[in-house]
mmCIF file of C-alpha atoms in Angstrom:
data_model
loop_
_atom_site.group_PDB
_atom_site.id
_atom_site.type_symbol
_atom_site.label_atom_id
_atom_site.label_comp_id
_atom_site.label_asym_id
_atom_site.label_seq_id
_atom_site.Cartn_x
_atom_site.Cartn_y
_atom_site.Cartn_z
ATOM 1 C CA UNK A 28 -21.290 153.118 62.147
ATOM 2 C CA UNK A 29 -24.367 152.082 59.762
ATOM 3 C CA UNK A 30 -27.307 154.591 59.944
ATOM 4 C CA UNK A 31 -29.368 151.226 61.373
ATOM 5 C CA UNK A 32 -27.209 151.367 63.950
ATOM 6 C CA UNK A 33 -27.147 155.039 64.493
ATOM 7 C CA UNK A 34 -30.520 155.222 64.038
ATOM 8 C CA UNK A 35 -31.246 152.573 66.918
ATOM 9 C CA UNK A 36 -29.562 155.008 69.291
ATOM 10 C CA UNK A 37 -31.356 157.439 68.060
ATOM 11 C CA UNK A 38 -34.537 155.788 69.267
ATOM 12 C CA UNK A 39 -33.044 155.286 72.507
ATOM 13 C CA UNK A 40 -32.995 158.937 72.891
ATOM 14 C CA UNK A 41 -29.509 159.337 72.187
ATOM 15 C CA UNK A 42 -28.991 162.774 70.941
ATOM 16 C CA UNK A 43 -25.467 162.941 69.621
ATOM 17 C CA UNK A 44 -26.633 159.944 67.573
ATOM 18 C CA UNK A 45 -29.305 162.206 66.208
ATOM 19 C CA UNK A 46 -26.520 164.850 65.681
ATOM 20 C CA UNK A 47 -23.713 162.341 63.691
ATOM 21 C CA UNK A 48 -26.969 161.351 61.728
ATOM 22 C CA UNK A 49 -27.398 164.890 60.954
ATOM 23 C CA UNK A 50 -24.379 165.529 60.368
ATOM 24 C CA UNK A 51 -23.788 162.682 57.703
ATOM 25 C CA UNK A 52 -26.887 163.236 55.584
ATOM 26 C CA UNK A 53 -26.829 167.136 56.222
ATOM 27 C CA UNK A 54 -24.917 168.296 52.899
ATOM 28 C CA UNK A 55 -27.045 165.332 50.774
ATOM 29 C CA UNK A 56 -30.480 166.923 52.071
ATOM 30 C CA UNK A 57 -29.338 170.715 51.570
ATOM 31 C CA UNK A 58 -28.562 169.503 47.962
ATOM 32 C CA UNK A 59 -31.651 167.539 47.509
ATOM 33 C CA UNK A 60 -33.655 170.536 48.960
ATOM 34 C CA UNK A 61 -31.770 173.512 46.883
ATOM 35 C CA UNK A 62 -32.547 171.563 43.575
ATOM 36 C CA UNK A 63 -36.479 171.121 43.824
ATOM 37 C CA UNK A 64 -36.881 174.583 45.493
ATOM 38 C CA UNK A 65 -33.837 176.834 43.617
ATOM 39 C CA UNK A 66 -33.627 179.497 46.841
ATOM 40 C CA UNK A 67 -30.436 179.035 49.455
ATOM 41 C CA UNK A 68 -32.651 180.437 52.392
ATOM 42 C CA UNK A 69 -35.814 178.353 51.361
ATOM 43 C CA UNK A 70 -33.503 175.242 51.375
ATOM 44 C CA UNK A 71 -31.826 175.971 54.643
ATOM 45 C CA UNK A 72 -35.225 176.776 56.218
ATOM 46 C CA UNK A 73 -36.271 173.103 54.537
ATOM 47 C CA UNK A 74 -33.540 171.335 55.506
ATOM 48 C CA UNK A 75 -33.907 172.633 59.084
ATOM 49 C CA UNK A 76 -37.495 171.890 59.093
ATOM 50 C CA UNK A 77 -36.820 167.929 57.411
ATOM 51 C CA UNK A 78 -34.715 167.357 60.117
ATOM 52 C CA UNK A 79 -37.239 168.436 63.175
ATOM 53 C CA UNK A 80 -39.468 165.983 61.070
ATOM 54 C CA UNK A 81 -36.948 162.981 61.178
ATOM 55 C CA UNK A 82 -36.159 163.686 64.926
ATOM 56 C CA UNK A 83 -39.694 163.012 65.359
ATOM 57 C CA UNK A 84 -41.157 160.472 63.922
ATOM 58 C CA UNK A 85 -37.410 158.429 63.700
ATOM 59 C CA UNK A 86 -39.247 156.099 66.155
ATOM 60 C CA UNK A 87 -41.726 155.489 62.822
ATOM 61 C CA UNK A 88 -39.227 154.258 60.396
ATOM 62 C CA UNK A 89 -39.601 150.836 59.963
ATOM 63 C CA UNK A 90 -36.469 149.482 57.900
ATOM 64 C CA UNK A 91 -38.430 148.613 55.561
ATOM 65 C CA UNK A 92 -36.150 150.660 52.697
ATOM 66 C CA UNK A 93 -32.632 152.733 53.083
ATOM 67 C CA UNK A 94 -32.912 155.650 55.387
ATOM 68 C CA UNK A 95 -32.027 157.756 52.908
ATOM 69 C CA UNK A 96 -34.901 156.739 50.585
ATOM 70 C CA UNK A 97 -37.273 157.584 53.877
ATOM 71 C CA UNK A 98 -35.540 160.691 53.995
ATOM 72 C CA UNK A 99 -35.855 161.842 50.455
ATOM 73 C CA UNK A 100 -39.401 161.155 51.150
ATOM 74 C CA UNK A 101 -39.337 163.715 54.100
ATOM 75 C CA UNK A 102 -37.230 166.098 51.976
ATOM 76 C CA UNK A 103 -39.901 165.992 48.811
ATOM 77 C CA UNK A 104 -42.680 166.088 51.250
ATOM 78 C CA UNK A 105 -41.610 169.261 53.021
ATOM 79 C CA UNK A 106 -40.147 171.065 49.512
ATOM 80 C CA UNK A 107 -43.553 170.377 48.016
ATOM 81 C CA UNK A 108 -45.117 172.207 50.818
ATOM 82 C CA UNK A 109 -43.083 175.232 50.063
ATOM 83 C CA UNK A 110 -43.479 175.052 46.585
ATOM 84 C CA UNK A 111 -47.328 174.931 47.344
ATOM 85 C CA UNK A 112 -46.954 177.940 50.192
ATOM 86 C CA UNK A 113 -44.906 180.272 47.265
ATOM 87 C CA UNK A 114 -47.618 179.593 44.737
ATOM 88 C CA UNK A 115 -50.753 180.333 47.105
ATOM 89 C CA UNK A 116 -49.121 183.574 47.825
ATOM 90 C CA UNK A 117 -47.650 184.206 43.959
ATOM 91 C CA UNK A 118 -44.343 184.302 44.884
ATOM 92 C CA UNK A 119 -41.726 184.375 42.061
ATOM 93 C CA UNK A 120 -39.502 181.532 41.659
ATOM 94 C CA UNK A 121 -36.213 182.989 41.232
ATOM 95 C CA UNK A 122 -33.447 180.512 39.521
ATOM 96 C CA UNK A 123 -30.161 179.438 40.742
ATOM 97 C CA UNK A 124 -28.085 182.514 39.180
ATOM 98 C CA UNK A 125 -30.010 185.295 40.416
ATOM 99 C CA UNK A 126 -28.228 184.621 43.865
ATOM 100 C CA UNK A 127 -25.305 186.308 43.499
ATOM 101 C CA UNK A 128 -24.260 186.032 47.451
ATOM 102 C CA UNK A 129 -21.373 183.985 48.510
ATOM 103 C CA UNK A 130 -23.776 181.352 49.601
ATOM 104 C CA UNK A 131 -24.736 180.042 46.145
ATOM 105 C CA UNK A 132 -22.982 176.759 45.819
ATOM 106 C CA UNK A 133 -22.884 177.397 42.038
ATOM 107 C CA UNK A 134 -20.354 180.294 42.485
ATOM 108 C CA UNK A 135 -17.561 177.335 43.552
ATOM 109 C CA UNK A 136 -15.921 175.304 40.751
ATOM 110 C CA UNK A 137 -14.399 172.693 41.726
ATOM 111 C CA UNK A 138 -12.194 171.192 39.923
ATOM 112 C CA UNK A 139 -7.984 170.640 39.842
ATOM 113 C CA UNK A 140 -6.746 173.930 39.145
ATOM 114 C CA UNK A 141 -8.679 174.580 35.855
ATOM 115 C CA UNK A 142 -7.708 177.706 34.027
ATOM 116 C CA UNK A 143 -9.595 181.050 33.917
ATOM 117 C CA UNK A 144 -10.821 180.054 30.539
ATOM 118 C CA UNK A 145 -11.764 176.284 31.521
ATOM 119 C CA UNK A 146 -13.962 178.170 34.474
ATOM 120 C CA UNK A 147 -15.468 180.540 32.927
ATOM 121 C CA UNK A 148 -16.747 178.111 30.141
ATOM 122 C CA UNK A 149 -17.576 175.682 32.958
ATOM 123 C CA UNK A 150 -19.510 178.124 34.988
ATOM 124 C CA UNK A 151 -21.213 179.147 31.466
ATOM 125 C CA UNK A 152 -21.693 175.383 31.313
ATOM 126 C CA UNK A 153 -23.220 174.795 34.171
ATOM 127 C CA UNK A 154 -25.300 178.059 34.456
ATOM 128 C CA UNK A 155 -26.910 176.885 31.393
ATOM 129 C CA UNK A 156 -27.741 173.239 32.430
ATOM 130 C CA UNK A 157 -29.480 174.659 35.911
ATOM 131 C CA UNK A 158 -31.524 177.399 33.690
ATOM 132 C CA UNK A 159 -32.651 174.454 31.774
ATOM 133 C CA UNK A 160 -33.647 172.104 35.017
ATOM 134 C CA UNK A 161 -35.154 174.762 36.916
ATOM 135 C CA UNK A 162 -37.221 176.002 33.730
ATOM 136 C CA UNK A 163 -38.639 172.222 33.495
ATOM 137 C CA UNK A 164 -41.643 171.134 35.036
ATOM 138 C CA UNK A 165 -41.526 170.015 38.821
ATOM 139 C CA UNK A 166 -42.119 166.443 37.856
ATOM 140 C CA UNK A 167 -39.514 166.250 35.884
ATOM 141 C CA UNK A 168 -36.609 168.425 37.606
ATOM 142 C CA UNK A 169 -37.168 166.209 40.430
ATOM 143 C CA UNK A 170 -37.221 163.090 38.342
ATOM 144 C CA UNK A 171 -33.508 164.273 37.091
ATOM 145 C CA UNK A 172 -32.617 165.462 40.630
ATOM 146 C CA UNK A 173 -33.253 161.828 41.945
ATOM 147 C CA UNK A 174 -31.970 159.749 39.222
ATOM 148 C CA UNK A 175 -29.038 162.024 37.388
ATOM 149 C CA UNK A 176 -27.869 164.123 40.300
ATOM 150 C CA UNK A 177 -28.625 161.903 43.126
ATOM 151 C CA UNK A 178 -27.985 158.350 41.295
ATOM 152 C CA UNK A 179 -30.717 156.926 43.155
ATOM 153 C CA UNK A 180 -31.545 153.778 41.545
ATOM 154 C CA UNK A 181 -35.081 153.653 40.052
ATOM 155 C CA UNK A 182 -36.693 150.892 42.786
ATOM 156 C CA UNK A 183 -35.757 153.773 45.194
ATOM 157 C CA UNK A 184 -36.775 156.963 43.020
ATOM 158 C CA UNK A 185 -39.923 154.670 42.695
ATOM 159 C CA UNK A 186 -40.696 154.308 46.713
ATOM 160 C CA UNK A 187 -40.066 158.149 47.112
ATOM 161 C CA UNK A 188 -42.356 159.542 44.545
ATOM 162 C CA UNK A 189 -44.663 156.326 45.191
ATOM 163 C CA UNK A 190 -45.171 155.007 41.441
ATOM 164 C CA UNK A 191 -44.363 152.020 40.064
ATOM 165 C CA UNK A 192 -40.889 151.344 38.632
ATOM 166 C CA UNK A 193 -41.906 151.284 34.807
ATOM 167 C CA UNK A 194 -43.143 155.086 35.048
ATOM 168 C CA UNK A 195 -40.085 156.448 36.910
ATOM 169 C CA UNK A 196 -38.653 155.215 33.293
ATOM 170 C CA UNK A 197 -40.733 156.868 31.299
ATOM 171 C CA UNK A 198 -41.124 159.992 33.191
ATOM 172 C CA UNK A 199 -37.179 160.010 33.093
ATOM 173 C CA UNK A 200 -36.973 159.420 29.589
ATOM 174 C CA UNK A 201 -39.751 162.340 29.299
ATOM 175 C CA UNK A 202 -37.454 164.402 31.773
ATOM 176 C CA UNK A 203 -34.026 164.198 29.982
ATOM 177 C CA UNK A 204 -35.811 164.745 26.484
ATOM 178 C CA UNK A 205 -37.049 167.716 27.762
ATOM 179 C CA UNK A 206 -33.375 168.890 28.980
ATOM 180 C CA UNK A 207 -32.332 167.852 26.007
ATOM 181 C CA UNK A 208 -34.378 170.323 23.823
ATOM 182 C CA UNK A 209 -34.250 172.970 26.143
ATOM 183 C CA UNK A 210 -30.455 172.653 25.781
ATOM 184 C CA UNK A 211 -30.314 172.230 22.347
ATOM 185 C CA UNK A 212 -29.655 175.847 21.197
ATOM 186 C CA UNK A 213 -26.457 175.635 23.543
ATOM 187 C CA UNK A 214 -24.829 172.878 21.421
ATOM 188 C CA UNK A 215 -22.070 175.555 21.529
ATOM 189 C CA UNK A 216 -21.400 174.845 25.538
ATOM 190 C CA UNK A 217 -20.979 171.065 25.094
ATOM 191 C CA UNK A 218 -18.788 170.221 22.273
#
């Protein structure tokens, strides 16, 4: 079933279409959600709180681009909020490593069997690349989130952050040179 068709149901008041919409955009929106705001319980929380506001305003979306594009507006909508809540009351932004809990999707490799060394330098790997994103500026951690991580294409990073398509080039190019050079004294970890 297409989310158009799901989503129809949906406005018919047909809750276990709401539910298998949920449930197939769920992991997508957690993701999308733990990137911006680096925090497991400040991404459930938004993810929770993204889907109350989809449940009720569904009835508002129009068709007009892919759900999922009207979603990731939802999902930077409500993230900003919380990034704007922390700062008012000067809460520290803690990055993806400090969570040492089971919870932290970073703790899982997943791969084929890769050997203790392979994981360890991939979990070095990665730990480094996420240090890097969530050091950049929001603008452009969320620029890489929706075109790198996400693969959204740029027309629909360009609805989402509401900007024409030419600067959701440059801001990208801006975003990944900025990786770049924050990455470049771990040369070691990519060669």
């Amino acid at each position: 079933m297409t989310d158009n068709e799901i989503i129809e149901l949906c406005r018919k008041g047909d809750r276990d279409a709401f539910n298998l919409l949920m449930q197939k955009h769920q992991d997508r929106v957690f993701g999308m959600a733990y990137s911006l705001l680096s925090d497991y319980e400040d991404a459930k929380d938004a993810s929770q709180e993204i889907f109350i506001k989809v449940y009720k305003s569904i009835s508002s979306f129009k068709g007009q681009s892919a759900f999922t594009t009207w979603l990731y507006v939802i999902c930077r909508n409500v993230c900003n909020d919380i990034l704007r809540k922390r700062q008012k009351n000067g809460n520290i932004v803690l990055s993806l490593d400090d969570d040492e809990s089971d919870n932290n999707p970073l703790n899982e490799i997943k791969s084929d069997a890769p050997s203790p060394e392979e994981q360890a330098e991939l979990s070095e790997t990665q730990k480094a690349v996420w240090d890097a994103i969530n050091s950049l500026k929001l603008e452009h951690r969320e620029i890489l989130i929706y075109s790198d991580m996400q693969q959204l294409s740029y027309e629909e990073v360009a609805q989402i952050l509401k900007c024409p398509v030419g600067t959701v080039k440059s801001r990208l190019n801006r975003a990944r040179n900025a990786l770049r050079k924050k990455l470049s004294d771990k040369r070691e970890l990519f060669s």
